[in-house]
């Protein structure tokens, strides 16, 4: 059975909430970077709220081409599994600051791909395209901010 827009929204909301949990954990683990991690966690919660608002809208909702649903749904599920597994690993074992930043950068790059990259580049002017363009842009912004912060603070990804 092909995923529905509700499945995509649910998985996307979960992705944003999982990222917020990971960044909150990193906020607690690395006091020297707590402001940075806290800001990212709050932004991820905001992304989840945006998607939750969209989910509450009456039908018809987002118009997403069917051929993108299954591929992106599997990417979202894989990203969620990665984030949950890494959050559990980081919660139970110590990790270096470099490992934390390397993981966040990897996830942000993957999350950007999961947000309907092809769909967003299609030129579609729909509400769906606008929402997912915004989320992908913010993911890329997070990746850039992670790189900049690492450079400014002499953090080497491990």
PDB file of C-alpha atoms in Angstrom:
ATOM      1  CA  UNK A   1       0.000   0.000   0.000  1.00  0.00           C
ATOM      2  CA  UNK A   2       1.374   3.386  -0.998  1.00  0.00           C
ATOM      3  CA  UNK A   3       1.868   5.943   1.747  1.00  0.00           C
ATOM      4  CA  UNK A   4      -0.678   8.720   2.018  1.00  0.00           C
ATOM      5  CA  UNK A   5      -0.103  12.387   2.659  1.00  0.00           C
ATOM      6  CA  UNK A   6      -1.134  11.687   6.269  1.00  0.00           C
ATOM      7  CA  UNK A   7       1.622   9.068   6.530  1.00  0.00           C
ATOM      8  CA  UNK A   8       4.140  11.537   5.100  1.00  0.00           C
ATOM      9  CA  UNK A   9       3.018  14.285   7.472  1.00  0.00           C
ATOM     10  CA  UNK A  10       3.121  11.946  10.479  1.00  0.00           C
ATOM     11  CA  UNK A  11       6.608  10.723   9.602  1.00  0.00           C
ATOM     12  CA  UNK A  12       7.785  14.278   8.911  1.00  0.00           C
ATOM     13  CA  UNK A  13       6.411  15.487  12.253  1.00  0.00           C
ATOM     14  CA  UNK A  14       8.167  12.593  13.962  1.00  0.00           C
ATOM     15  CA  UNK A  15      11.419  13.481  12.203  1.00  0.00           C
ATOM     16  CA  UNK A  16      11.293  17.049  13.495  1.00  0.00           C
ATOM     17  CA  UNK A  17      10.418  15.916  17.035  1.00  0.00           C
ATOM     18  CA  UNK A  18      13.192  13.301  16.989  1.00  0.00           C
ATOM     19  CA  UNK A  19      15.682  15.965  15.923  1.00  0.00           C
ATOM     20  CA  UNK A  20      14.450  18.228  18.724  1.00  0.00           C
ATOM     21  CA  UNK A  21      15.013  15.389  21.228  1.00  0.00           C
ATOM     22  CA  UNK A  22      18.515  14.738  19.936  1.00  0.00           C
ATOM     23  CA  UNK A  23      19.443  18.425  20.050  1.00  0.00           C
ATOM     24  CA  UNK A  24      18.012  18.744  23.556  1.00  0.00           C
ATOM     25  CA  UNK A  25      20.172  15.806  24.636  1.00  0.00           C
ATOM     26  CA  UNK A  26      23.224  17.455  23.066  1.00  0.00           C
ATOM     27  CA  UNK A  27      22.269  20.696  24.792  1.00  0.00           C
ATOM     28  CA  UNK A  28      22.448  18.843  28.117  1.00  0.00           C
ATOM     29  CA  UNK A  29      25.659  16.973  27.208  1.00  0.00           C
ATOM     30  CA  UNK A  30      27.718  19.920  25.992  1.00  0.00           C
ATOM     31  CA  UNK A  31      27.293  22.995  28.192  1.00  0.00           C
ATOM     32  CA  UNK A  32      29.857  24.897  26.113  1.00  0.00           C
ATOM     33  CA  UNK A  33      27.482  24.612  23.112  1.00  0.00           C
ATOM     34  CA  UNK A  34      24.142  24.631  24.930  1.00  0.00           C
ATOM     35  CA  UNK A  35      22.824  27.833  23.363  1.00  0.00           C
ATOM     36  CA  UNK A  36      23.560  26.512  19.887  1.00  0.00           C
ATOM     37  CA  UNK A  37      21.886  23.120  20.477  1.00  0.00           C
ATOM     38  CA  UNK A  38      18.925  24.731  22.256  1.00  0.00           C
ATOM     39  CA  UNK A  39      18.261  27.040  19.289  1.00  0.00           C
ATOM     40  CA  UNK A  40      18.304  24.108  16.873  1.00  0.00           C
ATOM     41  CA  UNK A  41      15.975  22.117  19.150  1.00  0.00           C
ATOM     42  CA  UNK A  42      13.489  25.006  19.269  1.00  0.00           C
ATOM     43  CA  UNK A  43      13.583  25.384  15.493  1.00  0.00           C
ATOM     44  CA  UNK A  44      12.899  21.675  15.017  1.00  0.00           C
ATOM     45  CA  UNK A  45       9.912  21.934  17.360  1.00  0.00           C
ATOM     46  CA  UNK A  46       8.701  24.869  15.281  1.00  0.00           C
ATOM     47  CA  UNK A  47       9.003  22.771  12.115  1.00  0.00           C
ATOM     48  CA  UNK A  48       6.919  20.034  13.774  1.00  0.00           C
ATOM     49  CA  UNK A  49       4.276  22.578  14.760  1.00  0.00           C
ATOM     50  CA  UNK A  50       4.091  23.847  11.164  1.00  0.00           C
ATOM     51  CA  UNK A  51       3.482  20.327   9.904  1.00  0.00           C
ATOM     52  CA  UNK A  52       0.981  19.589  12.685  1.00  0.00           C
ATOM     53  CA  UNK A  53      -0.954  22.705  11.664  1.00  0.00           C
ATOM     54  CA  UNK A  54      -1.031  21.510   8.078  1.00  0.00           C
ATOM     55  CA  UNK A  55      -2.298  18.114   9.205  1.00  0.00           C
ATOM     56  CA  UNK A  56      -5.255  19.776  10.957  1.00  0.00           C
ATOM     57  CA  UNK A  57      -6.400  21.484   7.760  1.00  0.00           C
ATOM     58  CA  UNK A  58      -9.566  20.137   6.143  1.00  0.00           C
ATOM     59  CA  UNK A  59      -9.339  18.165   2.900  1.00  0.00           C
ATOM     60  CA  UNK A  60      -8.196  18.764   0.251  1.00  0.00           C
ATOM     61  CA  UNK A  61      -4.839  19.437   1.747  1.00  0.00           C
ATOM     62  CA  UNK A  62      -1.435  19.246   0.181  1.00  0.00           C
ATOM     63  CA  UNK A  63      -1.203  18.132  -3.397  1.00  0.00           C
ATOM     64  CA  UNK A  64       1.851  15.906  -3.715  1.00  0.00           C
ATOM     65  CA  UNK A  65       2.653  13.880  -6.809  1.00  0.00           C
ATOM     66  CA  UNK A  66       2.076  10.182  -6.153  1.00  0.00           C
ATOM     67  CA  UNK A  67       5.428   9.148  -7.621  1.00  0.00           C
ATOM     68  CA  UNK A  68       7.269  11.001  -4.841  1.00  0.00           C
ATOM     69  CA  UNK A  69       5.348   9.623  -1.887  1.00  0.00           C
ATOM     70  CA  UNK A  70       6.800   6.124  -1.547  1.00  0.00           C
ATOM     71  CA  UNK A  71      10.426   7.107  -2.175  1.00  0.00           C
ATOM     72  CA  UNK A  72      10.356  10.020   0.255  1.00  0.00           C
ATOM     73  CA  UNK A  73       8.388   8.080   2.844  1.00  0.00           C
ATOM     74  CA  UNK A  74      11.094   5.426   2.983  1.00  0.00           C
ATOM     75  CA  UNK A  75      13.780   8.133   3.255  1.00  0.00           C
ATOM     76  CA  UNK A  76      11.854   9.740   6.128  1.00  0.00           C
ATOM     77  CA  UNK A  77      11.501   6.390   7.897  1.00  0.00           C
ATOM     78  CA  UNK A  78      15.204   5.653   7.471  1.00  0.00           C
ATOM     79  CA  UNK A  79      16.149   9.100   8.807  1.00  0.00           C
ATOM     80  CA  UNK A  80      13.844   8.652  11.779  1.00  0.00           C
ATOM     81  CA  UNK A  81      15.344   5.256  12.576  1.00  0.00           C
ATOM     82  CA  UNK A  82      18.842   6.728  12.352  1.00  0.00           C
ATOM     83  CA  UNK A  83      17.987   9.636  14.648  1.00  0.00           C
ATOM     84  CA  UNK A  84      16.270   7.433  17.240  1.00  0.00           C
ATOM     85  CA  UNK A  85      19.155   4.951  17.255  1.00  0.00           C
ATOM     86  CA  UNK A  86      21.802   7.660  17.550  1.00  0.00           C
ATOM     87  CA  UNK A  87      19.864   9.479  20.276  1.00  0.00           C
ATOM     88  CA  UNK A  88      19.716   6.240  22.283  1.00  0.00           C
ATOM     89  CA  UNK A  89      23.427   5.640  21.694  1.00  0.00           C
ATOM     90  CA  UNK A  90      24.390   9.172  22.723  1.00  0.00           C
ATOM     91  CA  UNK A  91      22.121   8.976  25.783  1.00  0.00           C
ATOM     92  CA  UNK A  92      23.723   5.783  27.064  1.00  0.00           C
ATOM     93  CA  UNK A  93      27.378   6.397  26.174  1.00  0.00           C
ATOM     94  CA  UNK A  94      29.629   9.372  26.145  1.00  0.00           C
ATOM     95  CA  UNK A  95      30.491  10.902  22.817  1.00  0.00           C
ATOM     96  CA  UNK A  96      32.895  13.587  21.794  1.00  0.00           C
ATOM     97  CA  UNK A  97      31.885  17.055  20.782  1.00  0.00           C
ATOM     98  CA  UNK A  98      33.188  16.281  17.277  1.00  0.00           C
ATOM     99  CA  UNK A  99      31.015  13.154  17.058  1.00  0.00           C
ATOM    100  CA  UNK A 100      27.963  15.170  18.115  1.00  0.00           C
ATOM    101  CA  UNK A 101      28.529  17.781  15.421  1.00  0.00           C
ATOM    102  CA  UNK A 102      29.362  15.194  12.757  1.00  0.00           C
ATOM    103  CA  UNK A 103      26.122  13.347  13.508  1.00  0.00           C
ATOM    104  CA  UNK A 104      24.030  16.527  13.461  1.00  0.00           C
ATOM    105  CA  UNK A 105      25.541  17.559  10.149  1.00  0.00           C
ATOM    106  CA  UNK A 106      24.915  14.113   8.632  1.00  0.00           C
ATOM    107  CA  UNK A 107      21.308  14.163   9.794  1.00  0.00           C
ATOM    108  CA  UNK A 108      20.612  17.698   8.617  1.00  0.00           C
ATOM    109  CA  UNK A 109      21.973  16.863   5.188  1.00  0.00           C
ATOM    110  CA  UNK A 110      19.816  13.712   5.043  1.00  0.00           C
ATOM    111  CA  UNK A 111      16.739  15.503   6.394  1.00  0.00           C
ATOM    112  CA  UNK A 112      17.006  18.040   3.589  1.00  0.00           C
ATOM    113  CA  UNK A 113      16.895  15.252   1.049  1.00  0.00           C
ATOM    114  CA  UNK A 114      13.892  13.679   2.751  1.00  0.00           C
ATOM    115  CA  UNK A 115      11.809  16.821   2.408  1.00  0.00           C
ATOM    116  CA  UNK A 116      10.704  16.191  -1.161  1.00  0.00           C
ATOM    117  CA  UNK A 117      13.815  17.534  -2.880  1.00  0.00           C
ATOM    118  CA  UNK A 118      12.554  16.798  -6.393  1.00  0.00           C
ATOM    119  CA  UNK A 119       9.106  18.157  -5.595  1.00  0.00           C
ATOM    120  CA  UNK A 120      10.526  21.378  -4.206  1.00  0.00           C
ATOM    121  CA  UNK A 121      12.650  21.938  -7.282  1.00  0.00           C
ATOM    122  CA  UNK A 122       9.663  21.383  -9.562  1.00  0.00           C
ATOM    123  CA  UNK A 123       8.540  25.015  -9.537  1.00  0.00           C
ATOM    124  CA  UNK A 124       5.155  24.029  -8.127  1.00  0.00           C
ATOM    125  CA  UNK A 125       3.628  27.092  -6.429  1.00  0.00           C
ATOM    126  CA  UNK A 126       1.276  25.143  -4.148  1.00  0.00           C
ATOM    127  CA  UNK A 127       1.033  25.379  -0.377  1.00  0.00           C
ATOM    128  CA  UNK A 128       2.672  21.944  -0.186  1.00  0.00           C
ATOM    129  CA  UNK A 129       5.677  23.115  -2.162  1.00  0.00           C
ATOM    130  CA  UNK A 130       5.966  26.271  -0.047  1.00  0.00           C
ATOM    131  CA  UNK A 131       5.941  24.331   3.239  1.00  0.00           C
ATOM    132  CA  UNK A 132       8.467  21.747   2.146  1.00  0.00           C
ATOM    133  CA  UNK A 133      10.678  24.372   0.468  1.00  0.00           C
ATOM    134  CA  UNK A 134      10.757  26.234   3.776  1.00  0.00           C
ATOM    135  CA  UNK A 135      11.654  23.085   5.721  1.00  0.00           C
ATOM    136  CA  UNK A 136      14.363  22.070   3.257  1.00  0.00           C
ATOM    137  CA  UNK A 137      15.805  25.578   3.276  1.00  0.00           C
ATOM    138  CA  UNK A 138      15.920  25.523   7.067  1.00  0.00           C
ATOM    139  CA  UNK A 139      17.600  22.091   7.024  1.00  0.00           C
ATOM    140  CA  UNK A 140      20.259  23.453   4.706  1.00  0.00           C
ATOM    141  CA  UNK A 141      20.528  26.516   6.944  1.00  0.00           C
ATOM    142  CA  UNK A 142      21.089  24.203   9.929  1.00  0.00           C
ATOM    143  CA  UNK A 143      23.815  22.367   8.023  1.00  0.00           C
ATOM    144  CA  UNK A 144      25.510  25.663   7.139  1.00  0.00           C
ATOM    145  CA  UNK A 145      25.181  26.918  10.709  1.00  0.00           C
ATOM    146  CA  UNK A 146      26.646  23.661  12.039  1.00  0.00           C
ATOM    147  CA  UNK A 147      29.633  23.986   9.721  1.00  0.00           C
ATOM    148  CA  UNK A 148      30.127  27.661  10.615  1.00  0.00           C
ATOM    149  CA  UNK A 149      29.869  26.974  14.348  1.00  0.00           C
ATOM    150  CA  UNK A 150      32.341  24.111  14.092  1.00  0.00           C
ATOM    151  CA  UNK A 151      34.802  26.279  12.197  1.00  0.00           C
ATOM    152  CA  UNK A 152      34.439  29.219  14.589  1.00  0.00           C
ATOM    153  CA  UNK A 153      34.950  26.963  17.608  1.00  0.00           C
ATOM    154  CA  UNK A 154      37.672  24.716  16.232  1.00  0.00           C
ATOM    155  CA  UNK A 155      35.492  21.580  16.336  1.00  0.00           C
ATOM    156  CA  UNK A 156      36.618  18.735  14.103  1.00  0.00           C
ATOM    157  CA  UNK A 157      34.001  16.237  12.987  1.00  0.00           C
ATOM    158  CA  UNK A 158      34.894  12.709  14.011  1.00  0.00           C
TER     159      UNK A 158
END
